[in-house]
Tab-separated table of C-alpha atoms (C1' of nucleotides) in Angstrom:
chain	number	residue	atom	x	y	z
U	445	MET	CA	15.566	-1.208	-7.260
U	446	VAL	CA	16.709	0.443	-10.679
U	447	LYS	CA	13.367	2.661	-10.059
U	448	ARG	CA	10.193	0.985	-8.013
U	449	THR	CA	7.383	0.392	-10.850
U	450	SER	CA	5.525	2.971	-11.192
U	451	PHE	CA	1.439	2.211	-11.952
U	452	GLU	CA	0.750	5.564	-13.681
U	453	GLY	CA	0.107	4.404	-17.041
U	454	ASP	CA	-1.546	1.257	-16.653
U	455	ALA	CA	-4.417	0.225	-17.813
U	456	CYS	CA	-6.456	-1.129	-14.114
U	457	PRO	CA	-8.002	1.366	-12.473
U	458	ILE	CA	-6.662	-0.734	-9.410
U	459	ALA	CA	-2.918	-0.312	-10.029
U	460	ARG	CA	-3.741	3.165	-10.879
U	461	SER	CA	-4.825	3.581	-7.757
U	462	LEU	CA	-2.525	1.852	-5.873
U	463	ASP	CA	0.195	4.395	-7.895
U	464	ALA	CA	-1.312	7.037	-5.368
U	465	LEU	CA	-2.128	5.160	-2.105
U	466	GLY	CA	-0.835	1.514	-2.687
U	467	ASP	CA	2.376	3.105	-0.721
U	468	TRP	CA	2.828	1.835	3.400
U	469	TRP	CA	2.005	4.968	5.146
U	470	SER	CA	-0.401	7.423	2.748
U	471	LEU	CA	-3.848	5.175	3.739
U	472	LEU	CA	-2.906	5.878	7.096
U	473	ILE	CA	-2.496	9.227	6.860
U	474	ILE	CA	-5.769	9.610	5.241
U	475	ARG	CA	-7.159	7.588	7.914
U	476	GLU	CA	-5.908	10.653	10.272
U	477	ALA	CA	-7.237	13.585	8.381
U	478	LEU	CA	-10.143	11.626	8.261
U	479	PHE	CA	-10.381	12.009	12.074
U	480	GLY	CA	-9.525	15.638	11.326
U	481	ARG	CA	-5.510	15.961	11.432
U	482	ARG	CA	-4.626	18.430	9.912
U	483	ARG	CA	-1.245	19.678	10.998
U	484	PHE	CA	1.858	18.472	10.178
U	485	GLY	CA	2.851	17.577	13.841
U	486	GLU	CA	-0.499	16.069	14.653
U	487	PHE	CA	0.162	13.655	11.420
U	488	GLN	CA	3.822	12.897	12.839
U	489	SER	CA	2.628	11.824	16.889
U	490	LYS	CA	0.008	9.910	15.887
U	491	LEU	CA	1.255	7.367	13.629
U	492	GLY	CA	5.110	7.829	15.052
U	493	MET	CA	6.845	8.019	11.606
U	494	ALA	CA	9.961	9.818	10.857
U	495	LYS	CA	9.648	13.498	9.893
U	496	ASN	CA	11.394	12.722	6.318
U	497	ILE	CA	9.012	10.603	4.926
U	498	LEU	CA	6.463	12.144	6.252
U	499	ALA	CA	6.718	15.587	4.428
U	500	ALA	CA	7.644	13.226	1.010
U	501	ARG	CA	4.537	11.679	1.618
U	502	LEU	CA	2.623	14.914	1.995
U	503	ARG	CA	3.980	16.045	-0.834
U	504	SER	CA	3.020	12.841	-2.794
U	505	LEU	CA	-0.674	13.065	-1.374
U	506	VAL	CA	-0.685	16.716	-2.598
U	507	ASP	CA	0.108	16.438	-5.403
U	508	HIS	CA	-1.943	13.553	-6.508
U	509	GLY	CA	-5.001	15.872	-5.693
U	510	ILE	CA	-5.946	13.727	-2.542
U	511	LEU	CA	-4.936	16.234	0.444
U	512	ALA	CA	-4.893	20.764	-0.474
U	513	THR	CA	-2.770	22.872	1.521
U	514	ALA	CA	-4.861	25.248	3.283
U	515	PRO	CA	-3.133	29.221	4.392
U	516	ALA	CA	-4.219	28.793	7.952
U	517	SER	CA	-7.727	27.993	9.710
U	518	ASP	CA	-6.743	28.590	13.267
U	519	GLY	CA	-5.163	32.450	13.334
U	520	SER	CA	-1.478	30.420	13.512
U	521	ALA	CA	0.621	31.272	10.448
U	522	TYR	CA	1.470	27.594	9.714
U	523	GLN	CA	0.021	25.444	7.027
U	524	GLU	CA	-2.852	22.599	7.332
U	525	TYR	CA	-3.381	19.565	4.930
U	526	VAL	CA	-6.763	18.919	4.010
U	527	LEU	CA	-8.498	16.411	2.341
U	528	THR	CA	-9.663	17.063	-1.116
U	529	PRO	CA	-13.413	15.451	-2.232
U	530	LYS	CA	-10.384	12.765	-4.310
U	531	GLY	CA	-9.402	12.491	-0.808
U	532	ARG	CA	-12.495	11.673	1.179
U	533	GLY	CA	-13.321	9.829	-1.595
U	534	THR	CA	-11.020	6.733	-0.106
U	535	PHE	CA	-13.986	6.370	2.686
U	536	PRO	CA	-15.347	3.120	1.034
U	537	ILE	CA	-11.274	1.332	0.678
U	538	LEU	CA	-10.763	1.894	4.320
U	539	VAL	CA	-13.866	0.465	5.358
U	540	ALA	CA	-13.239	-2.339	3.162
U	541	LEU	CA	-9.683	-2.360	4.703
U	542	ARG	CA	-11.228	-2.350	8.237
U	543	GLN	CA	-13.713	-5.250	7.542
U	544	TRP	CA	-11.478	-7.337	5.813
U	545	SER	CA	-9.846	-7.034	8.954
U	546	GLU	CA	-12.637	-7.633	11.413
U	547	GLU	CA	-13.679	-11.033	9.268
U	548	PHE	CA	-10.276	-12.292	8.972
U	549	ASP	CA	-7.761	-11.503	11.508
U	550	ASP	CA	-6.280	-13.703	13.247
U	551	HIS	CA	-6.179	-11.981	16.255
U	552	PRO	CA	-9.327	-10.310	15.835
U	553	GLU	CA	-9.417	-9.088	20.002
U	554	GLU	CA	-6.654	-7.146	19.451
U	555	ILE	CA	-8.679	-4.577	17.176
U	556	ALA	CA	-9.724	-1.614	19.307
U	557	THR	CA	-12.328	0.174	17.369
U	558	ILE	CA	-15.141	-0.538	15.728
U	559	LEU	CA	-17.113	1.375	13.310
U	560	VAL	CA	-20.431	2.147	14.323
U	561	ASP	CA	-23.796	4.244	12.950
U	562	ARG	CA	-23.639	7.260	14.993
U	563	GLU	CA	-27.422	7.199	15.473
U	564	LYS	CA	-27.900	3.843	17.203
U	565	GLY	CA	-23.981	2.763	18.201
U	566	ARG	CA	-24.617	0.135	16.639
U	567	PRO	CA	-22.008	-1.723	13.901
U	568	ILE	CA	-22.417	-1.073	10.662
U	569	LYS	CA	-23.410	-3.738	7.907
U	570	LYS	CA	-20.278	-5.167	5.720
U	571	LEU	CA	-20.158	-3.175	2.258
U	572	GLU	CA	-22.383	-4.740	-0.327
U	573	MET	CA	-22.809	-4.629	-3.787
U	574	HIS	CA	-25.507	-4.311	-6.193
U	575	ALA	CA	-26.658	-4.201	-9.856
U	576	GLU	CA	-28.021	-1.512	-11.129
U	577	ASP	CA	-31.357	-2.040	-10.737
U	578	GLY	CA	-30.652	-3.567	-6.782
U	579	ARG	CA	-29.594	-6.880	-7.258
U	580	LEU	CA	-27.704	-7.767	-4.608
U	581	LEU	CA	-24.350	-8.966	-6.609
U	582	THR	CA	-21.822	-11.877	-5.022
U	583	PRO	CA	-17.880	-11.728	-7.079
U	584	ALA	CA	-18.995	-14.525	-8.947
U	585	ASP	CA	-22.242	-12.124	-10.508
U	586	THR	CA	-20.064	-9.874	-11.981
U	587	THR	CA	-17.583	-9.803	-14.497
U	588	LEU	CA	-15.072	-7.436	-16.102
U	589	LYS	CA	-15.375	-5.970	-19.738
U	590	PRO	CA	-14.064	-3.690	-21.991
U	591	ARG	CA	-14.886	0.267	-21.794
U	592	PRO	CA	-16.170	1.355	-24.453
U	593	ALA	CA	-14.661	3.686	-26.546
U	594	PRO	CA	-14.863	7.549	-25.965
U	595	ARG	CA	-16.670	9.038	-28.852
U	596	ARG	CA	-13.840	11.421	-30.374
U	597	ARG	CA	-15.566	14.559	-29.801
U	598	SER	CA	-19.446	15.292	-28.668
U	599	ALA	CA	-21.617	14.898	-31.458
F	226	MET	CA	15.359	2.040	6.769
F	227	VAL	CA	16.869	0.067	9.850
F	228	LYS	CA	13.910	-1.875	8.872
F	229	ARG	CA	10.708	-1.465	7.474
F	230	THR	CA	7.870	-0.719	10.080
F	231	SER	CA	5.555	-3.121	10.437
F	232	PHE	CA	2.296	-3.016	11.738
F	233	GLU	CA	1.730	-6.420	12.773
F	234	GLY	CA	0.812	-5.264	16.160
F	235	ASP	CA	-1.015	-2.011	15.839
F	236	ALA	CA	-4.667	-1.904	16.657
F	237	CYS	CA	-6.124	-0.160	13.868
F	238	PRO	CA	-7.780	-2.577	11.939
F	239	ILE	CA	-6.337	-0.871	8.812
F	240	ALA	CA	-3.121	-0.775	9.755
F	241	ARG	CA	-3.516	-4.683	10.109
F	242	SER	CA	-4.762	-5.140	6.843
F	243	LEU	CA	-2.609	-3.413	5.509
F	244	ASP	CA	0.360	-4.846	6.967
F	245	ALA	CA	-0.511	-8.331	5.028
F	246	LEU	CA	-1.427	-6.545	1.381
F	247	GLY	CA	-0.339	-2.864	1.861
F	248	ASP	CA	3.002	-3.131	-0.640
F	249	TRP	CA	2.690	-2.573	-3.917
F	250	TRP	CA	2.734	-5.718	-5.449
F	251	SER	CA	0.273	-7.768	-3.333
F	252	LEU	CA	-3.012	-6.572	-4.430
F	253	LEU	CA	-2.357	-6.957	-7.992
F	254	ILE	CA	-0.979	-10.837	-6.870
F	255	ILE	CA	-4.456	-10.918	-5.422
F	256	ARG	CA	-6.144	-9.367	-8.171
F	257	GLU	CA	-4.812	-12.009	-10.861
F	258	ALA	CA	-5.366	-14.694	-8.769
F	259	LEU	CA	-9.277	-13.802	-8.774
F	260	PHE	CA	-9.089	-13.730	-12.750
F	261	GLY	CA	-8.164	-17.102	-11.989
F	262	ARG	CA	-4.265	-17.579	-12.488
F	263	ARG	CA	-2.632	-20.264	-9.964
F	264	ARG	CA	0.810	-21.024	-11.896
F	265	PHE	CA	3.796	-18.926	-10.784
F	266	GLY	CA	5.112	-18.026	-14.707
F	267	GLU	CA	1.237	-16.657	-15.562
F	268	PHE	CA	1.800	-14.001	-12.602
F	269	GLN	CA	4.682	-13.388	-13.611
F	270	SER	CA	4.307	-12.898	-16.959
F	271	LYS	CA	1.274	-11.173	-16.580
F	272	LEU	CA	1.919	-8.556	-14.358
F	273	GLY	CA	5.938	-8.480	-15.104
F	274	MET	CA	7.631	-7.962	-12.092
F	275	ALA	CA	10.299	-9.803	-11.559
F	276	LYS	CA	10.721	-12.829	-10.711
F	277	ASN	CA	12.378	-12.795	-7.208
F	278	ILE	CA	10.192	-10.423	-5.419
F	279	LEU	CA	7.268	-12.242	-6.966
F	280	ALA	CA	8.565	-15.732	-5.188
F	281	ALA	CA	9.145	-13.181	-1.726
F	282	ARG	CA	5.477	-11.626	-2.220
F	283	LEU	CA	3.917	-15.659	-2.832
F	284	ARG	CA	5.796	-16.629	0.174
F	285	SER	CA	3.983	-13.588	2.536
F	286	LEU	CA	1.009	-13.944	0.956
F	287	VAL	CA	0.387	-17.509	1.735
F	288	ASP	CA	2.278	-17.004	5.236
F	289	HIS	CA	-0.636	-14.817	5.914
F	290	GLY	CA	-3.265	-16.731	5.000
F	291	ILE	CA	-4.270	-15.470	1.102
F	292	LEU	CA	-3.110	-17.538	-0.613
F	293	ALA	CA	-2.408	-21.770	-0.480
F	294	THR	CA	-0.064	-23.948	-2.262
F	295	ALA	CA	-2.101	-27.075	-3.943
F	296	PRO	CA	-0.246	-30.317	-5.189
F	297	ALA	CA	-1.409	-29.942	-8.968
F	298	SER	CA	-4.526	-29.534	-10.795
F	299	ASP	CA	-3.537	-30.073	-14.313
F	300	GLY	CA	-1.797	-33.411	-14.560
F	301	SER	CA	1.746	-31.667	-14.236
F	302	ALA	CA	3.841	-31.841	-11.189
F	303	TYR	CA	4.532	-28.169	-10.591
F	304	GLN	CA	2.737	-25.813	-7.583
F	305	GLU	CA	-0.639	-23.279	-7.681
F	306	TYR	CA	-1.237	-20.973	-5.659
F	307	VAL	CA	-4.499	-20.792	-5.052
F	308	LEU	CA	-6.346	-17.733	-3.091
F	309	THR	CA	-8.540	-19.210	0.473
F	310	PRO	CA	-11.733	-17.835	1.479
F	311	LYS	CA	-9.305	-15.103	3.724
F	312	GLY	CA	-8.168	-14.200	0.082
F	313	ARG	CA	-11.098	-14.191	-1.881
F	314	GLY	CA	-12.800	-11.759	1.280
F	315	THR	CA	-10.280	-9.043	-0.203
F	316	PHE	CA	-12.639	-8.346	-3.088
F	317	PRO	CA	-14.798	-5.336	-1.651
F	318	ILE	CA	-11.223	-3.806	-1.309
F	319	LEU	CA	-10.101	-3.894	-5.153
F	320	VAL	CA	-13.797	-3.170	-5.996
F	321	ALA	CA	-13.380	-0.224	-3.529
F	322	LEU	CA	-10.261	0.892	-5.036
F	323	ARG	CA	-11.372	0.044	-8.434
F	324	GLN	CA	-14.391	2.636	-8.448
F	325	TRP	CA	-12.406	5.273	-6.907
F	326	SER	CA	-10.608	5.128	-9.624
F	327	GLU	CA	-13.265	5.503	-11.772
F	328	GLU	CA	-14.758	8.617	-9.927
F	329	PHE	CA	-11.299	10.050	-9.043
F	330	ASP	CA	-8.704	9.939	-11.677
F	331	ASP	CA	-7.518	12.698	-13.877
F	332	HIS	CA	-7.546	10.226	-16.819
F	333	PRO	CA	-10.435	7.786	-16.531
F	334	GLU	CA	-10.559	7.454	-20.552
F	335	GLU	CA	-7.006	5.266	-20.038
F	336	ILE	CA	-9.108	2.803	-17.895
F	337	ALA	CA	-9.567	-0.558	-20.060
F	338	THR	CA	-12.273	-1.917	-17.868
F	339	ILE	CA	-15.558	-1.739	-16.701
F	340	LEU	CA	-16.723	-3.812	-13.865
F	341	VAL	CA	-20.614	-5.010	-15.013
F	342	ASP	CA	-23.179	-7.227	-13.707
F	343	ARG	CA	-22.834	-10.559	-15.485
F	344	GLU	CA	-26.826	-11.207	-15.804
F	345	LYS	CA	-27.251	-7.691	-17.301
F	346	GLY	CA	-23.981	-6.338	-18.047
F	347	ARG	CA	-24.328	-3.164	-16.880
F	348	PRO	CA	-22.127	-1.109	-14.418
F	349	ILE	CA	-22.669	-2.325	-10.770
F	350	LYS	CA	-23.544	0.708	-8.438
F	351	LYS	CA	-21.248	2.159	-6.063
F	352	LEU	CA	-20.625	0.567	-3.196
F	353	GLU	CA	-22.929	1.219	0.030
F	354	MET	CA	-22.226	1.801	3.522
F	355	HIS	CA	-25.701	0.861	5.970
F	356	ALA	CA	-26.768	0.418	9.554
F	357	GLU	CA	-28.069	-2.498	10.352
F	358	ASP	CA	-31.547	-1.661	10.041
F	359	GLY	CA	-30.739	-0.793	6.452
F	360	ARG	CA	-30.512	2.719	6.819
F	361	LEU	CA	-27.649	3.831	4.133
F	362	LEU	CA	-25.369	5.674	5.605
F	363	THR	CA	-22.560	8.612	5.099
F	364	PRO	CA	-18.970	8.858	6.097
F	365	ALA	CA	-20.944	11.963	8.518
F	366	ASP	CA	-22.927	9.135	9.945
F	367	THR	CA	-20.552	6.696	11.701
F	368	THR	CA	-18.130	6.840	14.191
F	369	LEU	CA	-15.965	4.710	16.096
F	370	LYS	CA	-16.046	3.350	19.252
F	371	PRO	CA	-14.216	1.443	21.459
F	372	ARG	CA	-14.174	-2.777	20.962
F	373	PRO	CA	-15.707	-4.239	23.912
F	374	ALA	CA	-13.495	-5.641	26.438
F	375	PRO	CA	-14.148	-9.550	25.360
F	376	ARG	CA	-15.373	-11.926	28.471
F	377	ARG	CA	-12.477	-14.036	29.504
F	378	ARG	CA	-13.542	-17.561	29.885
F	379	SER	CA	-17.049	-17.724	28.215
F	380	ALA	CA	-19.462	-17.854	31.186
D	754	DG	C1'	12.019	44.334	21.706
D	755	DG	C1'	14.878	39.796	23.186
D	756	DC	C1'	15.296	35.253	24.568
D	757	DA	C1'	13.371	30.111	24.563
D	758	DT	C1'	10.443	27.023	23.141
D	759	DA	C1'	7.104	24.880	19.514
D	760	DT	C1'	6.326	23.829	14.317
D	761	DG	C1'	7.784	22.349	10.236
D	762	DG	C1'	10.491	20.834	8.285
D	763	DT	C1'	15.866	19.350	5.419
D	764	DT	C1'	20.074	17.222	5.648
D	765	DT	C1'	22.621	13.333	6.497
D	766	DT	C1'	23.743	8.534	7.115
D	767	DA	C1'	22.983	3.627	7.750
D	768	DT	C1'	20.182	-0.085	5.842
D	769	DA	C1'	16.824	-2.917	4.025
D	770	DA	C1'	13.830	-3.779	0.195
D	771	DT	C1'	13.560	-3.863	-5.210
D	772	DG	C1'	14.683	-4.993	-9.980
D	773	DC	C1'	17.679	-6.758	-13.162
D	774	DA	C1'	19.988	-10.463	-14.878
D	775	DA	C1'	22.406	-14.789	-14.497
D	776	DC	C1'	21.945	-18.637	-12.535
D	777	DC	C1'	20.604	-23.432	-11.116
D	778	DA	C1'	17.281	-27.302	-10.246
D	779	DC	C1'	13.982	-30.317	-11.650
D	780	DA	C1'	10.124	-32.280	-14.660
D	781	DC	C1'	8.916	-33.258	-19.250
D	782	DA	C1'	9.716	-33.826	-24.341
D	783	DA	C1'	12.134	-35.695	-28.453
S	1091	DT	C1'	20.660	-37.931	-23.683
S	1092	DT	C1'	20.269	-33.553	-24.951
S	1093	DG	C1'	17.419	-30.117	-25.144
S	1094	DT	C1'	13.295	-26.736	-23.659
S	1095	DG	C1'	9.946	-24.831	-20.302
S	1096	DT	C1'	9.088	-24.255	-15.494
S	1097	DG	C1'	10.053	-21.896	-11.332
S	1098	DG	C1'	12.437	-20.800	-8.173
S	1099	DT	C1'	17.354	-18.734	-6.165
S	1100	DT	C1'	21.719	-15.186	-5.901
S	1101	DG	C1'	24.478	-11.703	-6.939
S	1102	DC	C1'	25.077	-6.815	-7.560
S	1103	DA	C1'	23.387	-1.935	-8.394
S	1104	DT	C1'	19.960	1.461	-7.062
S	1105	DT	C1'	16.210	3.039	-4.597
S	1106	DA	C1'	13.691	4.017	-0.481
S	1107	DT	C1'	12.971	4.213	4.364
S	1108	DA	C1'	14.111	5.496	8.844
S	1109	DA	C1'	16.705	7.617	12.510
S	1110	DA	C1'	19.105	11.188	14.470
S	1111	DA	C1'	20.746	15.655	13.591
S	1112	DC	C1'	20.435	20.172	12.029
S	1113	DC	C1'	18.175	24.388	10.902
S	1114	DA	C1'	14.556	28.232	9.648
S	1115	DT	C1'	10.933	30.569	10.995
S	1116	DA	C1'	7.250	31.523	14.071
S	1117	DT	C1'	5.595	32.565	18.946
S	1118	DG	C1'	5.098	32.687	23.629
S	1119	DC	C1'	6.437	34.871	27.761
S	1120	DC	C1'	8.840	38.667	30.174
DNA sequence: GGCATATGGTTTTATAATGCAACCACACAA
DNA sequence: TTGTGTGGTTGCATTATAAAACCATATGCC
C-alpha cells in the first residue's frame, strides 16, 4: 500500500465520513454500541473479531469522537466505551444500509431481523428525503451546489 | 490477515451491505457514478486512485450487481460502467453519510458542496424515519424483531 | 492474604490487500 | 505505419489484518 489513502482532507463530505467509519469493522462496532454494548469483551465476543484489531478500531473511534471511554458504570474498575452524540448520529446511516440490504439483497430470507416501530411492532417506512418546505424528493429532484463561503468574522 | 473476513453469510443486513460496499473506495465510485461518470478513465482521474485497485473494485461492484458493463454509448468501442437499480438504491446511504458529516464534522467549513432541492435551491431536510402510519420516529422509538419465518411454499 | 480465573488488552508472526510504477493490448488518428 | 490515448494487467514494496500467544491487572473465592 505504501499507506492507505486517507480522505481526511477531502472536500467531499461522503469521503470525510468514510475516513472515520469506512472500514470493515467500525460501523459494526457502532451497531453493537447502539444495542447497548459497552465493554471490550462484549464487542469481541459478539463480533467475533481479533482482539488486536478491535483495540485499534476502538482507539480510532475514540479519536474520531464517536466513542468515549467512561471510567466505570457498574462498580467494576474496568473501562467502558460509550457512544457520543456524534456516534449516536450515525443511526440514519445504519438504517440506510439496512434498508438497502432489505430491498436489494439477493437472499433476503437470510436476514434475521427487521427494524420495527416499537409502539406498533410494524416495519418502519423507507427513509425519505424532503425539501425544506416538505415536498418529497427523489434523487433526480436534488443537485449539488458549492457551499457559500463562510463570512470571515461575524459582522 | 489470513483472509479478510467476509460478512456475506451474516444474518445482519448491515453486515451484508458492508460486504458489498464497505471498503474504502466502493461508495466513492458509486458517488461518481451517480454524478454521471461511466468510463474507467473518468473514475480514475476524478478519484485519483491506482488503476489496478479501480479495476478490482469495478469488477467487485459488477459482481455484486451494483454496476453493469454497457457495450458502448457514444460511438467509441470502449466499455462503460453504469449503475443498476440496486446501485442507484444506495442514494439514501450516501445522503446519510453526507448529512452525518455536515452535522458532526469538526471542520464543516472544509466541506465544499451542499445537497439542495433542485427546484428551490435550498438545502434538503435531514432524512427522517417514519412509522407505517406516518409518525416521526426517533431511534428510541424503534426496536428489532426477528424476521417472521418464510412460508415454505406458497400455500 | 493467597490462589485461580476473568478481563482487557499488547506482541509476534503470517498472509492478504493496497498502492505505485512499469508494462501491454487494442482502438483510433495522422 | 507510426504515434497516441484508453483501458487495463503485472511486478514489487509496504501496510493492514488476523490468529494465536503472551501479559498485566482485577476480581472472585476460600
